[in-house]
Amino acid sequence: MEPKVLDSPGGPSAAGVDDGAPPESGERRKLLYATLPGCWGALVFACLSFTPSLLPRGGLLQGVVCGITAAIGYGLGVFAAFVWRAFADRSPRRPGRRPWLVFLVSAVVLFAVSFGVGQYWQHQIRALMGVTEYNIPLVVLAPVVAAVVFCLLLVIGRGVRGLYRASARLLNRWIGRRAAGVVGWFLIAGLVYAVVSGVLLGGLVGAANGAFSLRDTMTPEGVQQPATSLRSGGPGSVVPWDSLGWQGRSFIGDGPSTDQIGQFVDHPALEPIRAYAGLASSADSESRAALAVEDLSRAGGFQRGNLLVVTTTGSGWVDPALVDSFEYLTGGDAATVAIQYSYLPSWISYLVDQSKAREAGRDLFDAVYDVWSKLPPDNRPQLFVAGESLGSFGGETAFSGEYDLRNRTSGTLFAGPPNFNTLFREFSDRREPGSPEVEPVYKNGRTVRFSNDPEAGIPPTGSPWDGTRVLYLMHPSDPIVWWSPNLVLSEPDWIGQPPGRDVLEDMVWIPFVTFWQITADLPFSTGVPGGHGHKYTAEYVDGWNAVLQPAGLTAEQLATLRTVIDAGE
């Protein structure tokens, strides 16, 4: 029995495309039926979804990506048929059995070939990154997941179209038919936006905020309140231990000991200072920053040789590898200060807390700089800025550009900057002609430089890098760095140019498809070995070594420290 098809002579297709007029009152449709042009579009896009992206994909994730892209392809196929019929000035026609038979045979062959080639590409990506995990049952299940996701999206689309038609019929009682169609579309579009942004997103954020705010009252296992006055929450601190939050207590209660640092530098080391203020420490970002700086000053942070201002990621997390490397390379003659601005993890903070990250980064640096700038020039520490991911976004906002970074800091290290970072985009978009987007060269590297692997080198090699050094670390396979809404319809330079060291040459840009592939990579960006994706570990050793330029360190010491940082010790 062949599938039920087609569009009504007067209107829209299965994907919800309409000519703007409300349907006839006697028209009825089932939620699940198929049009041949839509099925061809779904088949083509489903096959394209198996092309490689930045990270290896498991079976469930591949199924979700396949289902979403197939639904997009279905809609585009139906729309293309609608446009063609409009130019041909004819009504839809029911296809016979032969076109459906040709489609079904083609679908089986093309999908099977695409699935097999896709698994080969996934094997290559896993080999590039040293990923050994491979769940065969989930891979086999991918087509089933894709079918479920596709049908679910199709039902949702048909449901939205049904609401539109019902509203158009109702409006047609008071206004003209075509006007009713246009007004109905606006009403339903507004309703869908309100539901997605208000109910779904708002509900997700509310639930996440409740869950993570509860966790913020807890303390990570093995972490204890410090017995030293050099840490927030310790003796004499103006920041209560209980107000630091989960991530704050983890940051304050962790880090290398003086013995470990002394063993690395081969001479007695100082105990590093760490200051932190959590959401419960003060009511707003500005007062929180002032409190953290007050505690930093109390502990003697402005009397150390090196002072680091870190903007945290979403929930207040400070990457241990970033700060530990800084403390080792300075021989413990270091102080670090940070504040929390959200309960939410970074992937949710991207959606709702960008303004909070911007505010926190600016408030904290300004509070530190206000005290630091009033100290005698010969009696104040070198001032450094750092941040990973959303922390780099917040860290950038305290500065207007290259000269501001150079004039007000001794050095900066940002890792995994999101694609929407203002300064990152400015430096990358204005790169030297011929330099690739995955490792751009800006102003011949005089202040700002970029590196995929600082151990291997930081271009442009051989060019002077005097004064303040600003370094961006970014992996070619990091979806946080490369994700952008522009991927929907625009090919970025980083795909058209030769790929980075851990990205397949077979990766190509495909409208709509690539966007969803990179989007699906985002939640799993840290689920790969260090040195790939959004997982930065040992790179901090060579990154800080380039920015700090410590004297007397040997290649053997750096190699040892990479091992220590990579192991999280």
XYZ file of C-alpha atoms in Angstrom:
569
model
C 0.000 0.000 0.000
C 1.550 3.290 -1.067
C 1.876 6.205 1.375
C -0.858 8.787 1.472
C 0.277 11.953 -0.245
C -0.040 15.148 -1.276
C -0.700 18.749 -0.788
C -4.140 20.173 -1.306
C -4.514 22.047 -4.567
C -4.853 25.342 -2.807
C -2.079 25.381 -0.289
C 0.764 24.292 1.794
C 2.872 21.236 1.864
C 3.551 18.731 4.578
C 6.254 20.880 6.091
C 3.900 23.699 6.772
C 4.669 25.856 3.699
C 1.624 27.849 2.666
C 0.669 30.412 0.077
C -0.678 32.687 2.815
C -4.346 31.740 2.461
C -6.340 29.704 4.994
C -7.358 26.198 3.876
C -10.812 25.187 2.821
C -13.051 24.237 5.720
C -13.525 20.644 4.648
C -9.817 19.874 4.364
C -8.471 17.221 6.748
C -4.980 15.749 7.070
C -3.286 13.040 9.091
C -0.288 13.939 11.219
C 1.921 11.309 9.583
C 1.873 11.028 5.831
C 4.517 11.564 3.189
C 5.011 13.628 0.062
C 7.491 12.375 -2.481
C 9.479 15.647 -2.852
C 9.733 15.866 0.929
C 10.965 12.280 1.179
C 13.673 12.917 -1.400
C 14.806 15.981 0.519
C 14.809 14.003 3.773
C 16.837 11.200 2.179
C 19.488 13.536 0.769
C 19.925 15.416 4.050
C 19.890 12.230 6.128
C 22.735 10.857 4.013
C 24.677 14.117 4.292
C 24.374 14.010 8.089
C 26.928 11.172 8.150
C 29.669 13.446 6.821
C 32.357 14.218 9.452
C 32.309 17.187 11.780
C 34.809 18.202 14.473
C 34.371 15.450 17.064
C 33.605 11.720 16.994
C 29.868 10.980 17.266
C 28.321 8.049 19.085
C 25.315 6.170 17.754
C 22.660 8.074 19.724
C 24.081 11.459 18.806
C 24.377 10.462 15.154
C 20.750 9.395 15.215
C 19.631 12.745 16.624
C 21.674 14.686 14.052
C 20.354 12.485 11.254
C 16.741 12.921 12.371
C 17.012 16.709 12.654
C 18.717 17.156 9.302
C 16.257 14.757 7.632
C 13.369 16.876 8.935
C 15.044 19.990 7.539
C 15.561 18.232 4.218
C 11.913 17.172 4.162
C 10.777 20.743 4.643
C 13.142 22.037 1.954
C 12.026 19.329 -0.454
C 8.375 20.220 0.050
C 9.110 23.924 -0.291
C 11.078 23.354 -3.504
C 8.123 21.423 -4.953
C 5.754 24.207 -3.892
C 7.913 26.844 -5.630
C 8.238 24.723 -8.775
C 4.485 24.226 -8.954
C 3.975 27.964 -8.577
C 6.220 28.684 -11.560
C 4.688 25.814 -13.553
C 1.215 27.064 -12.599
C -0.187 23.655 -11.823
C -1.685 21.803 -8.889
C -0.072 18.902 -6.980
C -0.362 15.460 -8.528
C -0.441 12.123 -6.794
C 2.702 10.126 -7.785
C 2.210 6.579 -9.012
C 3.716 3.396 -7.622
C 6.822 3.525 -9.818
C 8.197 6.840 -8.441
C 7.662 5.541 -4.923
C 9.386 2.256 -5.773
C 12.353 4.135 -7.265
C 12.558 6.238 -4.119
C 12.395 3.259 -1.734
C 15.138 1.346 -3.589
C 17.297 4.475 -3.762
C 16.705 5.186 -0.071
C 17.875 1.728 1.017
C 21.004 1.850 -1.139
C 22.005 5.463 -0.466
C 21.356 5.293 3.271
C 23.308 2.043 3.647
C 26.284 3.443 1.710
C 26.219 6.735 3.633
C 25.972 4.898 6.955
C 28.987 2.730 6.104
C 31.137 5.605 4.846
C 30.100 7.622 7.901
C 31.407 4.916 10.220
C 34.703 4.927 8.347
C 34.984 8.692 8.855
C 34.166 8.299 12.540
C 36.921 5.695 12.836
C 39.377 8.174 11.304
C 38.359 10.948 13.713
C 38.715 8.633 16.708
C 42.182 7.648 15.494
C 43.210 11.327 15.183
C 42.196 11.963 18.791
C 43.135 8.650 20.369
C 39.534 7.797 21.282
C 39.033 4.057 21.764
C 35.415 3.960 22.942
C 33.061 2.493 20.326
C 29.598 1.175 21.228
C 28.431 -1.038 18.363
C 24.836 -1.609 19.640
C 24.254 2.156 19.863
C 25.696 2.642 16.379
C 23.277 0.039 15.012
C 20.469 1.821 16.848
C 21.251 5.169 15.177
C 18.777 4.752 12.247
C 15.980 3.958 14.717
C 16.775 7.046 16.759
C 16.873 9.084 13.552
C 13.439 7.802 12.513
C 11.933 8.621 15.920
C 13.398 12.147 15.937
C 12.295 12.737 12.349
C 8.724 11.624 13.035
C 8.566 13.660 16.239
C 9.651 16.825 14.436
C 7.232 16.099 11.608
C 4.343 15.728 14.072
C 5.335 18.968 15.814
C 5.476 20.781 12.480
C 2.080 19.420 11.446
C 0.649 20.396 14.837
C 1.892 23.977 14.443
C 0.426 24.103 10.947
C -2.872 22.794 12.301
C -2.963 25.616 14.844
C -2.291 28.106 12.073
C -5.136 26.786 9.968
C -7.528 26.823 12.885
C -6.610 30.419 13.719
C -6.899 31.437 10.067
C -10.402 29.955 9.812
C -11.420 31.767 12.981
C -10.011 35.087 11.784
C -11.681 34.627 8.398
C -15.012 35.248 10.103
C -14.072 38.903 10.620
C -11.416 39.721 7.997
C -10.557 38.703 4.448
C -9.205 35.263 3.620
C -5.656 36.300 2.685
C -5.420 38.791 5.534
C -6.564 36.029 7.884
C -3.751 33.836 6.559
C -1.068 36.477 7.146
C -2.333 37.453 10.589
C -2.642 33.776 11.513
C 1.004 33.163 10.627
C 2.116 36.065 12.835
C -0.018 34.822 15.721
C 1.302 31.265 15.558
C 4.906 32.399 15.036
C 4.591 34.525 18.162
C 3.032 31.631 20.072
C 5.822 29.240 19.052
C 8.476 31.781 20.033
C 6.802 32.360 23.396
C 6.575 28.631 24.079
C 10.176 27.893 23.074
C 11.817 30.918 24.715
C 9.501 31.278 27.663
C 8.133 27.876 28.616
C 10.778 25.438 27.349
C 13.928 27.530 27.753
C 12.631 29.278 30.857
C 11.642 25.963 32.399
C 15.026 24.438 31.569
C 16.893 27.380 33.059
C 14.665 27.422 36.142
C 15.106 23.714 36.778
C 18.856 23.897 36.185
C 19.180 26.951 38.400
C 17.366 25.168 41.219
C 19.447 22.019 40.887
C 22.815 23.776 40.660
C 22.006 26.311 43.373
C 21.343 23.345 45.669
C 24.669 21.799 44.722
C 26.336 25.147 45.430
C 25.643 24.639 49.133
C 27.680 21.419 49.117
C 31.436 20.786 49.208
C 33.302 18.470 46.815
C 34.528 15.245 48.344
C 38.025 15.531 49.778
C 37.986 19.345 49.895
C 38.468 20.931 53.320
C 38.395 24.471 54.654
C 41.935 25.894 54.440
C 43.975 26.309 57.593
C 46.099 29.037 55.985
C 45.290 32.741 55.919
C 46.489 32.862 52.298
C 43.172 31.460 51.059
C 39.646 32.856 51.075
C 37.556 31.095 53.686
C 40.611 30.504 55.869
C 41.662 32.191 59.136
C 41.148 35.964 58.978
C 39.389 35.860 55.603
C 36.629 38.407 54.972
C 34.882 35.840 52.751
C 33.064 33.091 54.705
C 33.915 29.545 53.649
C 30.227 28.620 53.370
C 29.623 31.439 50.857
C 32.166 30.285 48.281
C 29.932 27.753 46.525
C 30.806 24.327 45.159
C 33.299 25.546 42.546
C 34.773 28.215 44.825
C 35.498 25.716 47.599
C 37.009 23.365 45.023
C 39.286 26.128 43.714
C 40.333 27.337 47.177
C 40.868 23.840 48.579
C 42.942 22.587 45.633
C 46.259 23.433 43.996
C 49.914 22.421 44.252
C 51.648 22.493 47.631
C 54.826 24.430 48.343
C 56.731 21.136 48.397
C 55.453 20.186 44.953
C 56.283 23.602 43.519
C 59.686 23.636 45.226
C 60.492 20.217 43.813
C 59.644 21.473 40.318
C 61.669 24.731 40.456
C 64.442 23.078 42.496
C 64.496 25.761 45.197
C 62.274 26.791 48.143
C 58.871 28.010 46.948
C 56.246 30.359 48.299
C 52.714 29.230 49.048
C 50.405 30.653 46.347
C 47.543 32.966 47.349
C 44.012 32.285 46.138
C 41.083 34.688 46.655
C 37.503 33.991 45.619
C 33.980 35.307 46.217
C 30.878 33.200 45.503
C 27.328 34.217 44.665
C 26.389 33.935 48.338
C 29.346 36.130 49.366
C 27.702 39.354 48.208
C 24.564 40.608 46.492
C 25.878 41.798 43.121
C 28.869 41.521 40.817
C 30.486 44.840 41.741
C 30.344 44.246 45.503
C 31.436 40.640 45.004
C 34.496 41.816 43.071
C 35.275 44.402 45.784
C 35.026 41.708 48.458
C 37.338 39.349 46.572
C 39.892 42.128 46.072
C 39.667 43.068 49.747
C 40.447 39.475 50.676
C 43.228 39.363 48.093
C 44.783 42.481 49.634
C 44.384 41.081 53.172
C 46.271 37.919 52.173
C 49.117 39.947 50.653
C 48.260 39.317 47.007
C 49.459 42.746 45.873
C 52.860 42.069 47.434
C 53.460 38.983 45.310
C 55.489 39.087 42.113
C 52.653 37.883 39.877
C 48.929 38.587 40.132
C 46.391 36.682 38.014
C 42.798 37.825 37.398
C 40.621 34.923 36.226
C 37.086 35.202 34.878
C 35.310 31.939 35.651
C 33.059 29.858 33.421
C 29.322 29.568 34.081
C 29.025 27.960 37.510
C 32.148 29.633 38.882
C 34.602 26.981 37.722
C 38.281 27.869 37.467
C 40.259 25.411 35.347
C 42.802 23.806 37.718
C 45.267 23.281 34.868
C 45.250 27.019 34.089
C 46.013 28.200 37.638
C 48.237 25.270 38.662
C 50.500 25.871 35.651
C 50.712 29.564 36.530
C 51.668 28.787 40.123
C 54.291 26.205 39.170
C 55.956 28.464 36.594
C 56.121 31.414 38.999
C 57.629 29.290 41.752
C 54.610 29.969 43.944
C 55.226 33.731 43.906
C 51.670 34.193 42.684
C 48.212 35.337 43.707
C 44.979 34.496 41.862
C 41.568 36.104 42.252
C 38.192 35.103 40.787
C 34.459 35.524 41.423
C 31.341 33.481 40.653
C 28.519 35.014 38.602
C 26.124 32.101 38.003
C 24.972 28.712 39.252
C 24.588 27.405 35.711
C 27.103 25.349 33.713
C 28.676 27.032 30.695
C 26.479 25.474 28.013
C 23.380 27.013 29.631
C 25.214 30.215 30.549
C 25.930 30.682 26.825
C 22.172 31.140 26.375
C 21.195 33.224 29.393
C 24.215 34.507 31.307
C 26.430 36.204 28.728
C 25.656 39.600 30.235
C 26.598 38.293 33.701
C 29.930 36.991 32.397
C 30.620 40.361 30.770
C 29.744 42.226 33.959
C 31.816 39.934 36.188
C 34.895 40.137 33.981
C 34.795 43.907 33.828
C 33.973 44.435 37.527
C 36.694 42.114 38.780
C 39.477 43.479 36.606
C 38.492 47.088 37.323
C 38.473 46.403 41.078
C 41.925 44.800 40.909
C 43.311 47.446 38.582
C 42.050 50.256 40.816
C 44.201 49.007 43.700
C 47.121 47.859 41.556
C 47.455 51.124 39.602
C 47.791 53.142 42.822
C 50.810 51.148 43.981
C 54.342 52.446 43.269
C 55.429 51.146 39.831
C 58.521 49.506 41.357
C 56.505 47.852 44.113
C 53.574 46.166 42.418
C 53.147 42.716 40.869
C 53.023 41.847 37.209
C 49.332 41.806 36.298
C 47.993 38.936 34.187
C 44.522 38.051 32.881
C 43.201 34.612 31.939
C 40.006 32.747 31.188
C 38.730 29.674 29.429
C 35.627 29.421 27.274
C 32.953 31.803 28.609
C 35.624 33.031 31.021
C 37.623 34.371 28.071
C 34.497 36.198 26.897
C 34.132 37.850 30.295
C 37.860 38.538 30.528
C 37.903 40.325 27.166
C 35.149 42.752 28.109
C 37.426 44.718 30.445
C 39.485 45.818 27.426
C 38.827 47.852 24.288
C 41.445 46.254 22.057
C 45.071 45.308 21.470
C 46.597 48.505 22.893
C 44.442 48.366 26.004
C 45.549 44.790 26.684
C 49.164 45.793 26.147
C 49.028 48.920 28.270
C 47.121 47.585 31.283
C 48.430 44.024 31.650
C 51.742 42.185 31.707
C 50.246 39.295 29.745
C 47.037 37.467 28.880
C 46.130 33.836 28.236
C 42.713 32.912 26.851
C 41.770 29.314 25.972
C 38.895 28.022 23.838
C 37.322 31.437 23.125
C 33.680 31.250 21.979
C 33.148 32.423 18.425
C 31.147 35.443 19.611
C 34.029 36.933 21.646
C 34.357 40.545 20.516
C 38.137 40.914 20.563
C 38.761 37.369 19.377
C 36.574 38.019 16.338
C 38.246 41.380 15.697
C 41.750 39.899 15.820
C 40.783 36.862 13.750
C 38.757 38.703 11.107
C 41.543 41.260 10.608
C 44.282 38.645 10.343
C 47.156 38.892 7.898
C 46.300 37.797 4.325
C 47.224 34.178 3.831
C 47.144 33.192 7.488
C 44.519 30.528 8.246
C 41.556 31.143 10.532
C 42.483 28.128 12.669
C 45.792 29.822 13.553
C 45.631 33.475 12.418
C 48.409 36.036 12.481
C 47.367 39.513 13.639
C 49.597 42.556 13.071
C 52.565 40.254 12.521
C 52.112 38.889 16.056
C 53.460 42.029 17.724
C 51.153 41.613 20.756
C 48.371 39.106 20.055
C 49.088 35.566 18.892
C 47.175 32.325 18.394
C 48.280 28.714 18.767
C 46.778 25.262 18.277
C 49.721 23.654 20.063
C 52.116 26.028 21.873
C 54.615 23.220 22.472
C 55.043 22.913 18.712
C 55.327 26.677 18.186
C 53.440 29.954 18.175
C 53.297 31.685 14.798
C 54.686 33.850 13.393
C 57.967 32.245 14.457
C 60.982 34.482 14.063
C 59.025 37.727 14.446
C 59.658 39.894 17.532
C 57.185 39.531 20.406
C 58.230 42.282 22.762
C 56.460 43.693 25.797
C 53.069 42.352 26.838
C 52.137 39.025 25.309
C 48.518 38.060 24.591
C 47.992 34.427 23.626
C 44.862 32.594 22.497
C 44.870 28.784 22.701
C 42.344 27.123 20.408
C 42.131 23.597 19.069
C 41.059 23.135 15.433
C 38.536 20.553 16.721
C 37.016 22.798 19.432
C 33.318 23.360 18.571
C 33.076 26.158 21.165
C 35.540 28.172 19.074
C 33.905 27.522 15.719
C 30.172 27.314 16.412
C 28.175 30.212 14.985
C 24.594 30.740 13.712
C 26.217 31.840 10.445
C 27.061 28.174 9.789
C 23.451 27.682 8.666
C 23.924 29.472 5.348
C 27.557 30.665 5.178
C 30.751 28.678 4.726
C 33.411 29.826 7.217
C 37.041 30.222 6.212
C 38.216 27.522 8.629
C 36.356 24.860 6.651
C 37.357 26.098 3.213
C 41.026 26.369 4.211
C 43.376 23.437 4.952
C 42.182 21.794 8.187
C 43.953 21.816 11.523
C 45.971 18.894 12.855
C 43.009 16.993 14.368
C 40.283 17.702 11.789
C 39.619 15.466 8.777
C 40.296 16.864 5.322
C 37.005 15.237 4.269
C 35.012 17.707 6.368
C 33.044 20.045 4.111
C 30.476 22.747 4.705
C 26.876 21.823 3.872
C 24.052 24.357 4.347
C 21.916 23.553 7.425
C 23.690 20.208 7.984
C 27.031 21.530 9.240
C 25.314 23.856 11.702
C 23.494 20.970 13.397
C 26.584 18.787 13.364
C 28.668 21.424 15.173
C 25.739 22.183 17.498
C 25.581 18.500 18.433
C 29.338 18.559 19.133
C 28.984 21.312 21.764
C 27.717 19.283 24.769
C 30.443 16.674 24.217
C 33.301 19.095 23.558
C 35.220 18.023 26.690
C 34.568 14.301 26.289
C 37.779 13.755 24.305
C 41.436 13.381 25.325
C 43.373 16.504 26.305
C 44.702 18.480 23.362
C 41.481 18.079 21.386
C 38.008 19.524 21.411
C 37.438 21.911 24.302
C 39.797 20.084 26.662
C 42.845 22.219 27.453
C 45.333 20.771 29.933
C 49.059 20.488 29.235
C 48.806 23.326 26.682
C 48.667 25.733 29.622
C 52.245 24.863 30.533
C 53.663 26.023 27.211
C 51.110 28.818 26.930
C 52.080 30.324 30.292
C 55.748 29.666 29.579
C 55.434 31.843 26.468
C 53.508 34.606 28.276
C 55.454 34.643 31.580
C 58.894 33.964 30.064
C 60.326 32.523 33.317
C 64.084 32.325 33.451
C 66.133 29.184 33.949
C 63.586 26.491 33.067
C 64.836 23.559 31.026
C 63.018 21.521 28.387
C 63.080 18.568 30.782
C 61.335 20.594 33.503
C 58.624 21.691 31.071
C 58.115 18.109 29.918
C 57.772 16.982 33.541
C 55.265 19.733 34.279
C 53.183 18.808 31.221
C 52.900 15.293 32.609
C 51.901 16.599 36.043
C 49.252 18.975 34.675
C 47.897 16.445 32.188
C 47.468 13.936 35.014
C 45.719 16.553 37.162
C 48.162 16.105 40.025
